[in-house]
Structures are given as C-alpha cells and as structure tokens.
Amino acid sequence: MRILVTAGPTREHIDPVRFISNRSTGKMGFAVAAEAAAAGHDAILVAGPVSLPTPSGVRRIDIVSALDMLAAVRGELDGADILVMAAAVADWRPAAVSALKLKKSAMAPSIPLVPNPDILREVAPLKGGRVFVGFAAETGAPDAEARRKLADKGLDLICANDVTAPGAGFGTDTNLVTVFGRGGFRLELPLMPKRDVAREIVRLAVEAREARDGR
Ligand code: PMT
C-alpha cells in the first residue's frame, strides 16, 4: 500500500528571519513513516522544518508552511491508500509576509493573522476509498474532543495524545495514545516508544483499508 504521512510543525513566516511555529519535532510522524516502510509499504513523508534524518526506504518532501503542506498532500494523495496527519499544522499565519527583514522600529506590537486552511477538511472531498488518520493534541481527558474531531474531520481513526502527560506529546521518544475509530472503536495504548505506537497505527490503518477493499 502507499502511505502518505505528514510530520513536524509548520513555520509561518513574518519576514525572512521571524516566524510563528510550535514545539513539534517530527518524531511521531517520522516513526509512522519508518514503520510503514519497515512493513513493506510505499511510504511518503511530508515533513515540516525538523532536524531528523529520513527513515530508510521513505520518500521525503520537505515543506515550510501550512499552505506548502496542503499543496504537497494534494499532490501526493492521488496514488495514496492511507493518509496519516501527524503534523502539528499552525492554525494561523501572518496576514502579510515581508520580503525583507522588518526593522524593529517599523514593527507594530501586534501581528495581524489570518486562518490557515484545515488540511484534512480541504482534502476530505478527495478521500474516496482512502483511510484518513488524524492526531489530536489534547490537554486533559481526550475522549470527547477526539470523538468530535473524528466526526468533524471525516476521519477513520484519530490518535489522541495528552500532550501534558509525562513522556507524551511534543519532543518525547515515547507517547501515550488512545486510538478512536468509527462505531465506538477505542484502543488505549500504554506509554511506549513512538516507533511502537507507530507500528500499531500502521497496523490499524492498513486493516481499515483492507476491510474497505473487502480483502
Ligand atoms: O512531532 P513530535 O514532537 O513527535 O510531537 C508529536 C505531536 C504531539 C505533534 C503529534 O503526536 C500530534 O498530536 N500531532 C497533531 C497535533 C495537532 O495539530 O493536533 P490538532 O488537534 O490541532 O489537529 C487535529 C488534526 O488535524 C491533526 O491530524 C492535524 O494534523 C490536522 N490539522 C490541524 C490543523 C490544520 N490546519 N490542518 C490539519 O489538517
């Protein structure tokens, strides 16, 4: 199968040297791509600005902003069977990007922002028989919010991680994830290495895709 994965943060530039971003390091998404390739799938990784090496057997597309990520996902979705959105996409970007470094004296104390497109919602009309997997970065009990995002974004599976739990979320080598699916499916995984979480996610997504094909 062909598995398209997004990872890392997006960077929303204010000028050539300043940007808005978040704490994602790409570890979770890179682990998903690595496990997909290790399981013999064709893995494509759309990566925000991170400092991780490309996992063996993975084709990598580097992007910077949410708009770049949307274009890359749109461009690769056609041949994909599964999309896993592990990236932490910035919800907002500066309304204007200066081509030159802004002088401190010319900067206003606030930056006008405009909303970024929601990538999962943008590509929902192209879903067809594909399996879409999202992540939900939550603070506190994830169930209600994860189920809301599952339905709201038209997903097959959503992996909720409590990003305030020790050893979970941004930058850690482990994660604490509960996977939610359609029809009340709920699988609570213990705290474990992101590679092991990733292996479970790839397994569940492939199973869902095979079930759709009637295999
Ligand atoms: O990269 P690491 O340091 O390993 O950290 C991993 C992680 C915490 C970033 C990862 O496990 C994670 O939770 N990723 C999703 C974070 C997030 O943006 O959650 P959200 O609840 O804001 O978004 C829900 C889903 O919608 C996500 O699949 C997200 O990729 C997607 N989304 C969000 C915003 C947007 N504009 N477009 C989207 O498609």
mmCIF file of C-alpha atoms and ligand atoms in Angstrom:
data_model
loop_
_atom_site.group_PDB
_atom_site.id
_atom_site.type_symbol
_atom_site.label_atom_id
_atom_site.label_comp_id
_atom_site.label_asym_id
_atom_site.label_seq_id
_atom_site.Cartn_x
_atom_site.Cartn_y
_atom_site.Cartn_z
ATOM 1 C CA MET A 1 0.000 0.000 0.000
ATOM 2 C CA ARG A 2 1.054 3.606 -0.355
ATOM 3 C CA ILE A 3 1.013 5.504 2.945
ATOM 4 C CA LEU A 4 1.283 9.293 2.973
ATOM 5 C CA VAL A 5 2.399 10.752 6.312
ATOM 6 C CA THR A 6 2.817 14.334 7.490
ATOM 7 C CA ALA A 7 5.160 15.231 10.337
ATOM 8 C CA GLY A 8 6.594 18.117 12.281
ATOM 9 C CA PRO A 9 5.500 21.699 12.675
ATOM 10 C CA THR A 10 4.751 24.227 10.002
ATOM 11 C CA ARG A 11 6.513 27.572 10.037
ATOM 12 C CA GLU A 12 4.534 30.698 9.226
ATOM 13 C CA HIS A 13 6.942 33.456 8.289
ATOM 14 C CA ILE A 14 6.591 37.089 9.328
ATOM 15 C CA ASP A 15 9.761 38.058 7.452
ATOM 16 C CA PRO A 16 12.845 36.085 6.303
ATOM 17 C CA VAL A 17 14.113 35.653 9.883
ATOM 18 C CA ARG A 18 10.986 35.549 12.060
ATOM 19 C CA PHE A 19 8.151 33.038 12.143
ATOM 20 C CA ILE A 20 5.289 31.540 14.166
ATOM 21 C CA SER A 21 5.554 27.801 14.837
ATOM 22 C CA ASN A 22 5.093 25.154 17.547
ATOM 23 C CA ARG A 23 7.012 22.549 19.519
ATOM 24 C CA SER A 24 6.601 19.565 17.181
ATOM 25 C CA THR A 25 9.913 17.818 16.431
ATOM 26 C CA GLY A 26 8.550 15.394 13.822
ATOM 27 C CA LYS A 27 9.418 12.307 15.901
ATOM 28 C CA MET A 28 5.873 10.876 15.874
ATOM 29 C CA GLY A 29 5.281 11.322 12.142
ATOM 30 C CA PHE A 30 8.786 10.118 11.203
ATOM 31 C CA ALA A 31 8.137 6.989 13.307
ATOM 32 C CA VAL A 32 4.907 6.326 11.392
ATOM 33 C CA ALA A 33 6.701 6.690 8.040
ATOM 34 C CA ALA A 34 9.587 4.470 9.258
ATOM 35 C CA GLU A 35 7.179 1.746 10.417
ATOM 36 C CA ALA A 36 5.185 1.944 7.190
ATOM 37 C CA ALA A 37 8.374 1.418 5.156
ATOM 38 C CA ALA A 38 9.606 -1.325 7.514
ATOM 39 C CA ALA A 39 6.298 -3.167 6.982
ATOM 40 C CA GLY A 40 6.945 -3.130 3.223
ATOM 41 C CA HIS A 41 4.650 -0.254 2.281
ATOM 42 C CA ASP A 42 5.469 2.628 -0.027
ATOM 43 C CA ALA A 43 5.955 5.484 2.473
ATOM 44 C CA ILE A 44 5.917 9.175 1.557
ATOM 45 C CA LEU A 45 6.724 11.710 4.259
ATOM 46 C CA VAL A 46 5.736 15.380 4.010
ATOM 47 C CA ALA A 47 7.969 16.986 6.630
ATOM 48 C CA GLY A 48 7.924 20.423 8.179
ATOM 49 C CA PRO A 49 11.216 22.023 9.287
ATOM 50 C CA VAL A 50 12.772 19.424 11.616
ATOM 51 C CA SER A 51 16.288 18.097 12.163
ATOM 52 C CA LEU A 52 15.623 14.366 11.801
ATOM 53 C CA PRO A 53 17.242 12.036 9.239
ATOM 54 C CA THR A 54 14.994 10.496 6.593
ATOM 55 C CA PRO A 55 13.994 6.960 7.657
ATOM 56 C CA SER A 56 15.271 4.160 5.447
ATOM 57 C CA GLY A 57 13.071 3.449 2.426
ATOM 58 C CA VAL A 58 10.976 6.612 2.849
ATOM 59 C CA ARG A 59 10.482 9.270 0.147
ATOM 60 C CA ARG A 60 10.599 12.686 1.819
ATOM 61 C CA ILE A 61 9.153 16.010 0.700
ATOM 62 C CA ASP A 62 10.282 19.000 2.790
ATOM 63 C CA ILE A 63 7.897 21.896 3.233
ATOM 64 C CA VAL A 64 7.816 25.041 5.370
ATOM 65 C CA SER A 65 4.296 26.436 5.766
ATOM 66 C CA ALA A 66 0.771 25.048 6.135
ATOM 67 C CA LEU A 67 -0.004 26.178 2.576
ATOM 68 C CA ASP A 68 3.079 24.247 1.336
ATOM 69 C CA MET A 69 1.923 21.179 3.282
ATOM 70 C CA LEU A 70 -1.569 21.406 1.798
ATOM 71 C CA ALA A 71 -0.104 21.589 -1.731
ATOM 72 C CA ALA A 72 2.201 18.601 -1.075
ATOM 73 C CA VAL A 73 -0.630 16.488 0.407
ATOM 74 C CA ARG A 74 -2.911 17.376 -2.528
ATOM 75 C CA GLY A 75 -0.121 16.468 -4.962
ATOM 76 C CA GLU A 76 0.573 13.061 -3.413
ATOM 77 C CA LEU A 77 -2.923 11.977 -2.365
ATOM 78 C CA ASP A 78 -3.947 10.582 -5.733
ATOM 79 C CA GLY A 79 -1.760 7.474 -5.523
ATOM 80 C CA ALA A 80 -2.120 7.018 -1.753
ATOM 81 C CA ASP A 81 -4.239 4.438 0.076
ATOM 82 C CA ILE A 82 -3.785 5.926 3.541
ATOM 83 C CA LEU A 83 -3.138 9.459 4.848
ATOM 84 C CA VAL A 84 -1.743 9.884 8.386
ATOM 85 C CA MET A 85 -1.699 13.526 9.532
ATOM 86 C CA ALA A 86 0.742 13.560 12.469
ATOM 87 C CA ALA A 87 1.911 17.107 11.705
ATOM 88 C CA ALA A 88 1.135 19.979 14.045
ATOM 89 C CA VAL A 89 -0.119 22.425 11.441
ATOM 90 C CA ALA A 90 -0.179 26.070 12.507
ATOM 91 C CA ASP A 91 -3.789 27.221 12.624
ATOM 92 C CA TRP A 92 -2.862 30.833 11.817
ATOM 93 C CA ARG A 93 -0.356 32.675 9.646
ATOM 94 C CA PRO A 94 0.626 36.348 9.437
ATOM 95 C CA ALA A 95 -1.655 38.247 7.070
ATOM 96 C CA ALA A 96 1.402 39.678 5.296
ATOM 97 C CA VAL A 97 4.935 38.310 4.847
ATOM 98 C CA SER A 98 7.676 40.889 4.426
ATOM 99 C CA ALA A 99 10.297 40.008 1.789
ATOM 100 C CA LEU A 100 12.876 41.950 3.787
ATOM 101 C CA LYS A 101 13.746 41.703 7.465
ATOM 102 C CA LEU A 102 11.473 44.124 9.304
ATOM 103 C CA LYS A 103 13.280 46.775 11.265
ATOM 104 C CA LYS A 104 12.348 46.799 14.934
ATOM 105 C CA SER A 105 11.340 50.439 14.620
ATOM 106 C CA ALA A 106 8.950 49.564 11.736
ATOM 107 C CA MET A 107 7.238 46.700 13.594
ATOM 108 C CA ALA A 108 3.850 47.046 15.256
ATOM 109 C CA PRO A 109 3.405 45.494 18.717
ATOM 110 C CA SER A 110 0.811 43.071 17.310
ATOM 111 C CA ILE A 111 0.796 40.939 14.147
ATOM 112 C CA PRO A 112 -2.435 40.579 12.133
ATOM 113 C CA LEU A 113 -3.141 36.893 11.499
ATOM 114 C CA VAL A 114 -5.363 35.018 9.053
ATOM 115 C CA PRO A 115 -6.554 31.398 9.484
ATOM 116 C CA ASN A 116 -4.724 28.633 7.662
ATOM 117 C CA PRO A 117 -6.809 26.091 5.783
ATOM 118 C CA ASP A 118 -7.529 22.875 7.665
ATOM 119 C CA ILE A 119 -5.665 20.350 5.516
ATOM 120 C CA LEU A 120 -7.836 17.363 6.498
ATOM 121 C CA ARG A 121 -11.013 19.282 5.692
ATOM 122 C CA GLU A 122 -9.568 20.584 2.402
ATOM 123 C CA VAL A 123 -8.741 17.089 1.144
ATOM 124 C CA ALA A 124 -11.908 15.427 2.539
ATOM 125 C CA PRO A 125 -13.715 15.702 -0.849
ATOM 126 C CA LEU A 126 -10.824 13.717 -2.438
ATOM 127 C CA LYS A 127 -10.988 10.921 0.139
ATOM 128 C CA GLY A 128 -12.742 8.237 -1.937
ATOM 129 C CA GLY A 129 -11.890 4.802 -0.505
ATOM 130 C CA ARG A 130 -8.774 6.053 1.281
ATOM 131 C CA VAL A 131 -8.295 5.727 5.021
ATOM 132 C CA PHE A 132 -7.637 9.039 6.788
ATOM 133 C CA VAL A 133 -5.946 9.053 10.191
ATOM 134 C CA GLY A 134 -5.615 12.185 12.306
ATOM 135 C CA PHE A 135 -3.879 13.037 15.548
ATOM 136 C CA ALA A 136 -5.379 15.104 18.334
ATOM 137 C CA ALA A 137 -3.064 17.009 20.636
ATOM 138 C CA GLU A 138 -5.100 17.378 23.821
ATOM 139 C CA THR A 139 -4.516 18.667 27.302
ATOM 140 C CA GLY A 140 -6.509 16.504 29.697
ATOM 141 C CA ALA A 141 -9.123 13.769 29.068
ATOM 142 C CA PRO A 142 -9.104 13.308 25.286
ATOM 143 C CA ASP A 143 -12.240 11.235 24.628
ATOM 144 C CA ALA A 144 -14.887 13.860 23.889
ATOM 145 C CA GLU A 145 -12.624 16.135 21.861
ATOM 146 C CA ALA A 146 -11.074 13.244 19.907
ATOM 147 C CA ARG A 147 -14.513 11.871 19.007
ATOM 148 C CA ARG A 148 -15.640 15.350 17.953
ATOM 149 C CA LYS A 149 -12.583 15.736 15.657
ATOM 150 C CA LEU A 150 -13.058 12.189 14.274
ATOM 151 C CA ALA A 151 -16.578 13.081 13.105
ATOM 152 C CA ASP A 152 -15.894 16.713 12.269
ATOM 153 C CA LYS A 153 -12.889 15.980 10.022
ATOM 154 C CA GLY A 154 -14.427 12.831 8.438
ATOM 155 C CA LEU A 155 -11.647 10.573 9.746
ATOM 156 C CA ASP A 156 -11.494 6.798 10.041
ATOM 157 C CA LEU A 157 -9.140 6.855 13.022
ATOM 158 C CA ILE A 158 -7.839 9.533 15.372
ATOM 159 C CA CYS A 159 -4.900 9.132 17.743
ATOM 160 C CA ALA A 160 -5.380 11.295 20.803
ATOM 161 C CA ASN A 161 -2.304 12.157 22.819
ATOM 162 C CA ASP A 162 -2.415 14.048 26.083
ATOM 163 C CA VAL A 163 0.474 16.412 25.415
ATOM 164 C CA THR A 164 0.712 17.311 29.123
ATOM 165 C CA ALA A 165 1.233 13.699 30.317
ATOM 166 C CA PRO A 166 4.838 12.820 31.287
ATOM 167 C CA GLY A 167 6.608 11.099 28.366
ATOM 168 C CA ALA A 168 3.889 12.006 25.864
ATOM 169 C CA GLY A 169 3.371 14.507 23.071
ATOM 170 C CA PHE A 170 5.892 17.006 21.743
ATOM 171 C CA GLY A 171 9.591 16.117 21.542
ATOM 172 C CA THR A 172 9.497 12.895 23.580
ATOM 173 C CA ASP A 173 10.696 9.499 22.333
ATOM 174 C CA THR A 174 7.599 7.878 23.867
ATOM 175 C CA ASN A 175 3.900 8.652 23.552
ATOM 176 C CA LEU A 176 0.655 7.912 25.370
ATOM 177 C CA VAL A 177 -2.040 7.468 22.753
ATOM 178 C CA THR A 178 -5.671 6.369 22.660
ATOM 179 C CA VAL A 179 -6.930 5.484 19.176
ATOM 180 C CA PHE A 180 -10.592 6.188 18.368
ATOM 181 C CA GLY A 181 -12.447 4.884 15.346
ATOM 182 C CA ARG A 182 -15.877 4.710 13.856
ATOM 183 C CA GLY A 183 -18.615 2.689 15.574
ATOM 184 C CA GLY A 184 -17.245 3.329 19.070
ATOM 185 C CA PHE A 185 -13.806 1.759 18.474
ATOM 186 C CA ARG A 186 -11.407 2.736 21.280
ATOM 187 C CA LEU A 187 -7.900 1.335 21.893
ATOM 188 C CA GLU A 188 -5.912 2.710 24.811
ATOM 189 C CA LEU A 189 -2.194 2.064 24.294
ATOM 190 C CA PRO A 190 0.243 2.148 27.212
ATOM 191 C CA LEU A 191 3.124 4.633 27.344
ATOM 192 C CA MET A 192 5.568 3.240 24.795
ATOM 193 C CA PRO A 193 8.229 4.267 22.254
ATOM 194 C CA LYS A 194 6.869 6.299 19.338
ATOM 195 C CA ARG A 195 8.077 3.536 16.978
ATOM 196 C CA ASP A 196 5.807 1.034 18.784
ATOM 197 C CA VAL A 197 2.857 3.466 18.763
ATOM 198 C CA ALA A 198 3.529 3.989 15.058
ATOM 199 C CA ARG A 199 3.530 0.242 14.350
ATOM 200 C CA GLU A 200 0.058 -0.051 15.937
ATOM 201 C CA ILE A 201 -1.244 2.914 13.936
ATOM 202 C CA VAL A 202 0.068 1.481 10.655
ATOM 203 C CA ARG A 203 -1.469 -1.910 11.513
ATOM 204 C CA LEU A 204 -4.891 -0.403 12.307
ATOM 205 C CA ALA A 205 -4.889 1.848 9.232
ATOM 206 C CA VAL A 206 -3.895 -0.994 6.890
ATOM 207 C CA GLU A 207 -6.600 -3.230 8.435
ATOM 208 C CA ALA A 208 -9.186 -0.491 7.890
ATOM 209 C CA ARG A 209 -8.081 -0.073 4.256
ATOM 210 C CA GLU A 210 -8.191 -3.831 3.638
ATOM 211 C CA ALA A 211 -11.662 -4.051 5.212
ATOM 212 C CA ARG A 212 -12.812 -1.328 2.827
ATOM 213 C CA ASP A 213 -11.461 -3.304 -0.127
ATOM 214 C CA GLY A 214 -13.256 -6.422 1.163
ATOM 215 C CA ARG A 215 -9.887 -8.220 1.446
HETATM 216 O O1 PMT B 1 6.402 15.858 16.429
HETATM 217 P P1 PMT B 1 6.544 15.363 17.855
HETATM 218 O O2 PMT B 1 7.463 16.255 18.683
HETATM 219 O O3 PMT B 1 6.887 13.891 17.922
HETATM 220 O O4 PMT B 1 5.108 15.538 18.556
HETATM 221 C C1 PMT B 1 4.041 14.735 18.117
HETATM 222 C C2 PMT B 1 2.711 15.522 18.089
HETATM 223 C C3 PMT B 1 2.310 15.883 19.514
HETATM 224 C C4 PMT B 1 2.861 16.802 17.236
HETATM 225 C C5 PMT B 1 1.668 14.562 17.401
HETATM 226 O O5 PMT B 1 1.574 13.379 18.148
HETATM 227 C C6 PMT B 1 0.301 15.213 17.287
HETATM 228 O O6 PMT B 1 -0.519 15.198 18.198
HETATM 229 N N1 PMT B 1 0.032 15.810 16.086
HETATM 230 C C7 PMT B 1 -1.210 16.582 15.816
HETATM 231 C C8 PMT B 1 -1.142 17.888 16.525
HETATM 232 C C9 PMT B 1 -2.305 18.765 16.165
HETATM 233 O O7 PMT B 1 -2.121 19.664 15.405
HETATM 234 O O8 PMT B 1 -3.484 18.440 16.666
HETATM 235 P P2 PMT B 1 -4.845 19.252 16.343
HETATM 236 O O9 PMT B 1 -5.795 18.738 17.339
HETATM 237 O O10 PMT B 1 -4.581 20.729 16.289
HETATM 238 O O11 PMT B 1 -5.260 18.796 14.890
HETATM 239 C C10 PMT B 1 -6.081 17.656 14.650
HETATM 240 C C11 PMT B 1 -5.725 17.040 13.301
HETATM 241 O O12 PMT B 1 -5.998 17.974 12.255
HETATM 242 C C12 PMT B 1 -4.271 16.634 13.165
HETATM 243 O O13 PMT B 1 -4.208 15.407 12.480
HETATM 244 C C13 PMT B 1 -3.650 17.752 12.331
HETATM 245 O O14 PMT B 1 -2.555 17.319 11.560
HETATM 246 C C14 PMT B 1 -4.830 18.180 11.460
HETATM 247 N N2 PMT B 1 -4.814 19.600 11.068
HETATM 248 C C15 PMT B 1 -4.719 20.574 12.012
HETATM 249 C C16 PMT B 1 -4.720 21.909 11.623
HETATM 250 C C17 PMT B 1 -4.817 22.221 10.236
HETATM 251 N N3 PMT B 1 -4.795 23.488 9.812
HETATM 252 N N4 PMT B 1 -4.925 21.243 9.327
HETATM 253 C C18 PMT B 1 -4.948 19.926 9.728
HETATM 254 O O15 PMT B 1 -5.074 19.026 8.881
#
